[in-house]
């Protein structure tokens, strides 16, 4: 981990860089670099647990602990990579969802978004231990920072070592703003960490099912109702879907999600959108 220091001035609406980012980077693989609003004297001194610098350092440490507890990728079945390559070919060209996640997370300023962690409804959603599916729909005005908040939540869940897959609908992107792309992306992400689910999908591949040319209802039925919901899920699986209002067929997605009403799987779906008629 590398931290570089900035210090906000009181005379101008900008920040003075105490230590350049390039000077603090060690050059290690997967190195994490974060700015702290402090100088050399205060960089390791925190006023309280609410201090933004303290929260930043704490979150990074939690991320490293969660990463250390996760299975070593070197010990994973050597066939997993080949299996995922087969699934990728079956689903067609899918954009890495991490691109959108990083795009919005970089816009998240220190000491923002953390309020949602104390919001009673969200806390109930996060701590629900029942073996039933749950859906939390959050709405906000245009430009209120909904996508940034979604990226913050996804990052926090993953930092805590929780399984979380996600998808960001984007304004003006016709190819991605449809339910089929959403379902295929989520299925691939889940299959990447759930071997039993991955095997179910590979069996469909062997049977010759073409998902790239299938109707939405068939994709939902095959990938989720007949596969994911039949897979034993012991720990909660979080699914975050941002900018639902950008999807022209969002009412259809809501109808599909009704199939979760009777499932006994701890699936937690977070929907984020403008306030719409639906």
PDB file of N, CA and C in Angstrom, residues 156-217:
ATOM      1  N   UNK A 156     -17.284  -1.631  -0.861  1.00  0.00           N
ATOM      2  CA  UNK A 156     -17.339  -1.948   0.573  1.00  0.00           C
ATOM      3  C   UNK A 156     -17.675  -3.424   0.793  1.00  0.00           C
ATOM      4  N   UNK A 157     -18.636  -3.948   0.036  1.00  0.00           N
ATOM      5  CA  UNK A 157     -19.005  -5.358   0.174  1.00  0.00           C
ATOM      6  C   UNK A 157     -17.822  -6.267  -0.140  1.00  0.00           C
ATOM      7  N   UNK A 158     -17.108  -5.929  -1.204  1.00  0.00           N
ATOM      8  CA  UNK A 158     -15.964  -6.746  -1.584  1.00  0.00           C
ATOM      9  C   UNK A 158     -14.827  -6.603  -0.583  1.00  0.00           C
ATOM     10  N   UNK A 159     -14.668  -5.420  -0.010  1.00  0.00           N
ATOM     11  CA  UNK A 159     -13.655  -5.206   1.021  1.00  0.00           C
ATOM     12  C   UNK A 159     -13.938  -6.072   2.239  1.00  0.00           C
ATOM     13  N   UNK A 160     -15.215  -6.261   2.540  1.00  0.00           N
ATOM     14  CA  UNK A 160     -15.612  -7.089   3.681  1.00  0.00           C
ATOM     15  C   UNK A 160     -15.536  -8.579   3.353  1.00  0.00           C
ATOM     16  N   UNK A 161     -15.111  -8.917   2.153  1.00  0.00           N
ATOM     17  CA  UNK A 161     -14.983 -10.324   1.768  1.00  0.00           C
ATOM     18  C   UNK A 161     -16.288 -10.965   1.357  1.00  0.00           C
ATOM     19  N   UNK A 162     -17.309 -10.146   1.050  1.00  0.00           N
ATOM     20  CA  UNK A 162     -18.609 -10.674   0.638  1.00  0.00           C
ATOM     21  C   UNK A 162     -18.647 -10.824  -0.880  1.00  0.00           C
ATOM     22  N   UNK A 163     -19.375 -11.813  -1.347  1.00  0.00           N
ATOM     23  CA  UNK A 163     -19.493 -12.025  -2.790  1.00  0.00           C
ATOM     24  C   UNK A 163     -20.453 -11.000  -3.374  1.00  0.00           C
ATOM     25  N   UNK A 164     -19.962 -10.266  -4.349  1.00  0.00           N
ATOM     26  CA  UNK A 164     -20.790  -9.222  -4.944  1.00  0.00           C
ATOM     27  C   UNK A 164     -20.496  -9.121  -6.434  1.00  0.00           C
ATOM     28  N   UNK A 165     -21.529  -9.283  -7.259  1.00  0.00           N
ATOM     29  CA  UNK A 165     -21.417  -9.062  -8.698  1.00  0.00           C
ATOM     30  C   UNK A 165     -22.233  -7.823  -9.026  1.00  0.00           C
ATOM     31  N   UNK A 166     -21.957  -7.203 -10.156  1.00  0.00           N
ATOM     32  CA  UNK A 166     -22.564  -5.896 -10.397  1.00  0.00           C
ATOM     33  C   UNK A 166     -22.647  -5.597 -11.884  1.00  0.00           C
ATOM     34  N   UNK A 167     -23.488  -4.608 -12.201  1.00  0.00           N
ATOM     35  CA  UNK A 167     -23.632  -4.172 -13.587  1.00  0.00           C
ATOM     36  C   UNK A 167     -24.097  -2.724 -13.591  1.00  0.00           C
ATOM     37  N   UNK A 168     -23.468  -1.909 -14.443  1.00  0.00           N
ATOM     38  CA  UNK A 168     -23.827  -0.511 -14.590  1.00  0.00           C
ATOM     39  C   UNK A 168     -24.430  -0.295 -15.982  1.00  0.00           C
ATOM     40  N   UNK A 169     -25.722   0.031 -16.036  1.00  0.00           N
ATOM     41  CA  UNK A 169     -26.278   0.500 -17.296  1.00  0.00           C
ATOM     42  C   UNK A 169     -25.699   1.888 -17.554  1.00  0.00           C
ATOM     43  N   UNK A 170     -25.458   2.222 -18.827  1.00  0.00           N
ATOM     44  CA  UNK A 170     -24.848   3.515 -19.157  1.00  0.00           C
ATOM     45  C   UNK A 170     -25.681   4.240 -20.195  1.00  0.00           C
ATOM     46  N   UNK A 171     -25.886   5.507 -19.981  1.00  0.00           N
ATOM     47  CA  UNK A 171     -26.693   6.327 -20.881  1.00  0.00           C
ATOM     48  C   UNK A 171     -26.097   6.318 -22.289  1.00  0.00           C
ATOM     49  N   UNK A 172     -26.954   6.069 -23.299  1.00  0.00           N
ATOM     50  CA  UNK A 172     -26.538   6.158 -24.684  1.00  0.00           C
ATOM     51  C   UNK A 172     -25.858   4.929 -25.246  1.00  0.00           C
ATOM     52  N   UNK A 173     -25.663   3.896 -24.424  1.00  0.00           N
ATOM     53  CA  UNK A 173     -25.000   2.674 -24.909  1.00  0.00           C
ATOM     54  C   UNK A 173     -26.073   1.637 -25.206  1.00  0.00           C
ATOM     55  N   UNK A 174     -26.552   1.612 -26.440  1.00  0.00           N
ATOM     56  CA  UNK A 174     -27.660   0.738 -26.805  1.00  0.00           C
ATOM     57  C   UNK A 174     -27.304  -0.737 -26.643  1.00  0.00           C
ATOM     58  N   UNK A 175     -26.080  -1.092 -26.954  1.00  0.00           N
ATOM     59  CA  UNK A 175     -25.691  -2.500 -26.902  1.00  0.00           C
ATOM     60  C   UNK A 175     -25.715  -3.033 -25.471  1.00  0.00           C
ATOM     61  N   UNK A 176     -25.317  -2.207 -24.541  1.00  0.00           N
ATOM     62  CA  UNK A 176     -25.229  -2.657 -23.159  1.00  0.00           C
ATOM     63  C   UNK A 176     -26.496  -2.390 -22.362  1.00  0.00           C
ATOM     64  N   UNK A 177     -27.324  -1.482 -22.833  1.00  0.00           N
ATOM     65  CA  UNK A 177     -28.519  -1.132 -22.075  1.00  0.00           C
ATOM     66  C   UNK A 177     -29.678  -2.067 -22.386  1.00  0.00           C
ATOM     67  N   UNK A 178     -29.422  -3.360 -22.322  1.00  0.00           N
ATOM     68  CA  UNK A 178     -30.497  -4.333 -22.504  1.00  0.00           C
ATOM     69  C   UNK A 178     -30.332  -5.461 -21.492  1.00  0.00           C
ATOM     70  N   UNK A 179     -31.409  -6.138 -21.228  1.00  0.00           N
ATOM     71  CA  UNK A 179     -31.427  -7.139 -20.165  1.00  0.00           C
ATOM     72  C   UNK A 179     -30.531  -8.332 -20.494  1.00  0.00           C
ATOM     73  N   UNK A 180     -30.464  -8.717 -21.760  1.00  0.00           N
ATOM     74  CA  UNK A 180     -29.645  -9.877 -22.119  1.00  0.00           C
ATOM     75  C   UNK A 180     -28.186  -9.682 -21.710  1.00  0.00           C
ATOM     76  N   UNK A 181     -27.632  -8.497 -22.019  1.00  0.00           N
ATOM     77  CA  UNK A 181     -26.247  -8.206 -21.654  1.00  0.00           C
ATOM     78  C   UNK A 181     -26.078  -8.239 -20.138  1.00  0.00           C
ATOM     79  N   UNK A 182     -27.049  -7.677 -19.431  1.00  0.00           N
ATOM     80  CA  UNK A 182     -27.025  -7.702 -17.968  1.00  0.00           C
ATOM     81  C   UNK A 182     -26.971  -9.128 -17.436  1.00  0.00           C
ATOM     82  N   UNK A 183     -27.880  -9.983 -17.900  1.00  0.00           N
ATOM     83  CA  UNK A 183     -27.973 -11.347 -17.389  1.00  0.00           C
ATOM     84  C   UNK A 183     -26.712 -12.154 -17.701  1.00  0.00           C
ATOM     85  N   UNK A 184     -26.176 -11.990 -18.904  1.00  0.00           N
ATOM     86  CA  UNK A 184     -24.971 -12.732 -19.281  1.00  0.00           C
ATOM     87  C   UNK A 184     -23.771 -12.278 -18.454  1.00  0.00           C
ATOM     88  N   UNK A 185     -23.664 -10.979 -18.222  1.00  0.00           N
ATOM     89  CA  UNK A 185     -22.557 -10.454 -17.427  1.00  0.00           C
ATOM     90  C   UNK A 185     -22.616 -10.951 -15.987  1.00  0.00           C
ATOM     91  N   UNK A 186     -23.805 -10.891 -15.389  1.00  0.00           N
ATOM     92  CA  UNK A 186     -23.957 -11.354 -14.006  1.00  0.00           C
ATOM     93  C   UNK A 186     -23.663 -12.849 -13.899  1.00  0.00           C
ATOM     94  N   UNK A 187     -24.157 -13.629 -14.865  1.00  0.00           N
ATOM     95  CA  UNK A 187     -23.943 -15.074 -14.837  1.00  0.00           C
ATOM     96  C   UNK A 187     -22.458 -15.400 -14.929  1.00  0.00           C
ATOM     97  N   UNK A 188     -21.752 -14.705 -15.792  1.00  0.00           N
ATOM     98  CA  UNK A 188     -20.307 -14.957 -15.938  1.00  0.00           C
ATOM     99  C   UNK A 188     -19.560 -14.608 -14.658  1.00  0.00           C
ATOM    100  N   UNK A 189     -19.916 -13.488 -14.037  1.00  0.00           N
ATOM    101  CA  UNK A 189     -19.248 -13.091 -12.792  1.00  0.00           C
ATOM    102  C   UNK A 189     -19.485 -14.123 -11.688  1.00  0.00           C
ATOM    103  N   UNK A 190     -20.737 -14.591 -11.587  1.00  0.00           N
ATOM    104  CA  UNK A 190     -21.053 -15.584 -10.555  1.00  0.00           C
ATOM    105  C   UNK A 190     -20.314 -16.881 -10.829  1.00  0.00           C
ATOM    106  N   UNK A 191     -20.276 -17.294 -12.097  1.00  0.00           N
ATOM    107  CA  UNK A 191     -19.593 -18.545 -12.464  1.00  0.00           C
ATOM    108  C   UNK A 191     -18.103 -18.475 -12.169  1.00  0.00           C
ATOM    109  N   UNK A 192     -17.535 -17.280 -12.164  1.00  0.00           N
ATOM    110  CA  UNK A 192     -16.105 -17.124 -11.915  1.00  0.00           C
ATOM    111  C   UNK A 192     -15.719 -17.534 -10.497  1.00  0.00           C
ATOM    112  N   UNK A 193     -16.681 -17.446  -9.573  1.00  0.00           N
ATOM    113  CA  UNK A 193     -16.369 -17.771  -8.177  1.00  0.00           C
ATOM    114  C   UNK A 193     -17.203 -18.913  -7.616  1.00  0.00           C
ATOM    115  N   UNK A 194     -18.105 -19.470  -8.429  1.00  0.00           N
ATOM    116  CA  UNK A 194     -18.995 -20.541  -7.972  1.00  0.00           C
ATOM    117  C   UNK A 194     -18.834 -21.747  -8.894  1.00  0.00           C
ATOM    118  N   UNK A 195     -17.926 -22.689  -8.557  1.00  0.00           N
ATOM    119  CA  UNK A 195     -17.634 -23.842  -9.435  1.00  0.00           C
ATOM    120  C   UNK A 195     -18.858 -24.677  -9.791  1.00  0.00           C
ATOM    121  N   UNK A 196     -19.738 -24.931  -8.820  1.00  0.00           N
ATOM    122  CA  UNK A 196     -20.900 -25.770  -9.104  1.00  0.00           C
ATOM    123  C   UNK A 196     -21.826 -25.108 -10.110  1.00  0.00           C
ATOM    124  N   UNK A 197     -21.978 -23.806 -10.005  1.00  0.00           N
ATOM    125  CA  UNK A 197     -22.800 -23.070 -10.965  1.00  0.00           C
ATOM    126  C   UNK A 197     -22.131 -23.071 -12.330  1.00  0.00           C
ATOM    127  N   UNK A 198     -20.817 -22.927 -12.331  1.00  0.00           N
ATOM    128  CA  UNK A 198     -20.077 -22.937 -13.592  1.00  0.00           C
ATOM    129  C   UNK A 198     -20.267 -24.256 -14.333  1.00  0.00           C
ATOM    130  N   UNK A 199     -20.286 -25.346 -13.597  1.00  0.00           N
ATOM    131  CA  UNK A 199     -20.462 -26.656 -14.226  1.00  0.00           C
ATOM    132  C   UNK A 199     -21.843 -26.789 -14.859  1.00  0.00           C
ATOM    133  N   UNK A 200     -22.854 -26.209 -14.224  1.00  0.00           N
ATOM    134  CA  UNK A 200     -24.203 -26.234 -14.802  1.00  0.00           C
ATOM    135  C   UNK A 200     -24.236 -25.494 -16.135  1.00  0.00           C
ATOM    136  N   UNK A 201     -23.540 -24.355 -16.190  1.00  0.00           N
ATOM    137  CA  UNK A 201     -23.524 -23.579 -17.421  1.00  0.00           C
ATOM    138  C   UNK A 201     -22.750 -24.302 -18.518  1.00  0.00           C
ATOM    139  N   UNK A 202     -21.654 -24.938 -18.150  1.00  0.00           N
ATOM    140  CA  UNK A 202     -20.872 -25.675 -19.143  1.00  0.00           C
ATOM    141  C   UNK A 202     -21.668 -26.844 -19.714  1.00  0.00           C
ATOM    142  N   UNK A 203     -22.515 -27.434 -18.894  1.00  0.00           N
ATOM    143  CA  UNK A 203     -23.360 -28.519 -19.385  1.00  0.00           C
ATOM    144  C   UNK A 203     -24.311 -28.003 -20.465  1.00  0.00           C
ATOM    145  N   UNK A 204     -24.843 -26.802 -20.261  1.00  0.00           N
ATOM    146  CA  UNK A 204     -25.708 -26.198 -21.282  1.00  0.00           C
ATOM    147  C   UNK A 204     -24.924 -25.941 -22.566  1.00  0.00           C
ATOM    148  N   UNK A 205     -23.662 -25.533 -22.399  1.00  0.00           N
ATOM    149  CA  UNK A 205     -22.822 -25.292 -23.562  1.00  0.00           C
ATOM    150  C   UNK A 205     -22.642 -26.574 -24.361  1.00  0.00           C
ATOM    151  N   UNK A 206     -22.415 -27.668 -23.644  1.00  0.00           N
ATOM    152  CA  UNK A 206     -22.242 -28.958 -24.308  1.00  0.00           C
ATOM    153  C   UNK A 206     -23.519 -29.400 -25.016  1.00  0.00           C
ATOM    154  N   UNK A 207     -24.659 -28.924 -24.521  1.00  0.00           N
ATOM    155  CA  UNK A 207     -25.936 -29.284 -25.130  1.00  0.00           C
ATOM    156  C   UNK A 207     -26.247 -28.427 -26.353  1.00  0.00           C
ATOM    157  N   UNK A 208     -25.364 -27.455 -26.639  1.00  0.00           N
ATOM    158  CA  UNK A 208     -25.510 -26.645 -27.846  1.00  0.00           C
ATOM    159  C   UNK A 208     -26.394 -25.424 -27.713  1.00  0.00           C
ATOM    160  N   UNK A 209     -26.689 -24.997 -26.491  1.00  0.00           N
ATOM    161  CA  UNK A 209     -27.553 -23.833 -26.310  1.00  0.00           C
ATOM    162  C   UNK A 209     -26.802 -22.560 -26.696  1.00  0.00           C
ATOM    163  N   UNK A 210     -27.400 -21.731 -27.525  1.00  0.00           N
ATOM    164  CA  UNK A 210     -26.791 -20.490 -28.007  1.00  0.00           C
ATOM    165  C   UNK A 210     -27.420 -19.304 -27.278  1.00  0.00           C
ATOM    166  N   UNK A 211     -26.716 -18.783 -26.274  1.00  0.00           N
ATOM    167  CA  UNK A 211     -27.276 -17.693 -25.476  1.00  0.00           C
ATOM    168  C   UNK A 211     -27.246 -16.365 -26.224  1.00  0.00           C
ATOM    169  N   UNK A 212     -26.330 -16.210 -27.162  1.00  0.00           N
ATOM    170  CA  UNK A 212     -26.226 -14.941 -27.861  1.00  0.00           C
ATOM    171  C   UNK A 212     -27.441 -14.673 -28.751  1.00  0.00           C
ATOM    172  N   UNK A 213     -28.154 -15.728 -29.112  1.00  0.00           N
ATOM    173  CA  UNK A 213     -29.321 -15.567 -29.977  1.00  0.00           C
ATOM    174  C   UNK A 213     -30.619 -15.957 -29.278  1.00  0.00           C
ATOM    175  N   UNK A 214     -30.561 -16.125 -27.985  1.00  0.00           N
ATOM    176  CA  UNK A 214     -31.743 -16.561 -27.235  1.00  0.00           C
ATOM    177  C   UNK A 214     -32.568 -15.369 -26.760  1.00  0.00           C
ATOM    178  N   UNK A 215     -33.853 -15.607 -26.562  1.00  0.00           N
ATOM    179  CA  UNK A 215     -34.741 -14.576 -26.041  1.00  0.00           C
ATOM    180  C   UNK A 215     -34.464 -14.352 -24.563  1.00  0.00           C
ATOM    181  N   UNK A 216     -34.836 -13.182 -24.074  1.00  0.00           N
ATOM    182  CA  UNK A 216     -34.556 -12.804 -22.685  1.00  0.00           C
ATOM    183  C   UNK A 216     -35.147 -13.807 -21.695  1.00  0.00           C
ATOM    184  N   UNK A 217     -36.397 -14.208 -21.911  1.00  0.00           N
ATOM    185  CA  UNK A 217     -37.045 -15.139 -20.989  1.00  0.00           C
ATOM    186  C   UNK A 217     -36.287 -16.467 -20.918  1.00  0.00           C
TER     187      UNK A 217
END
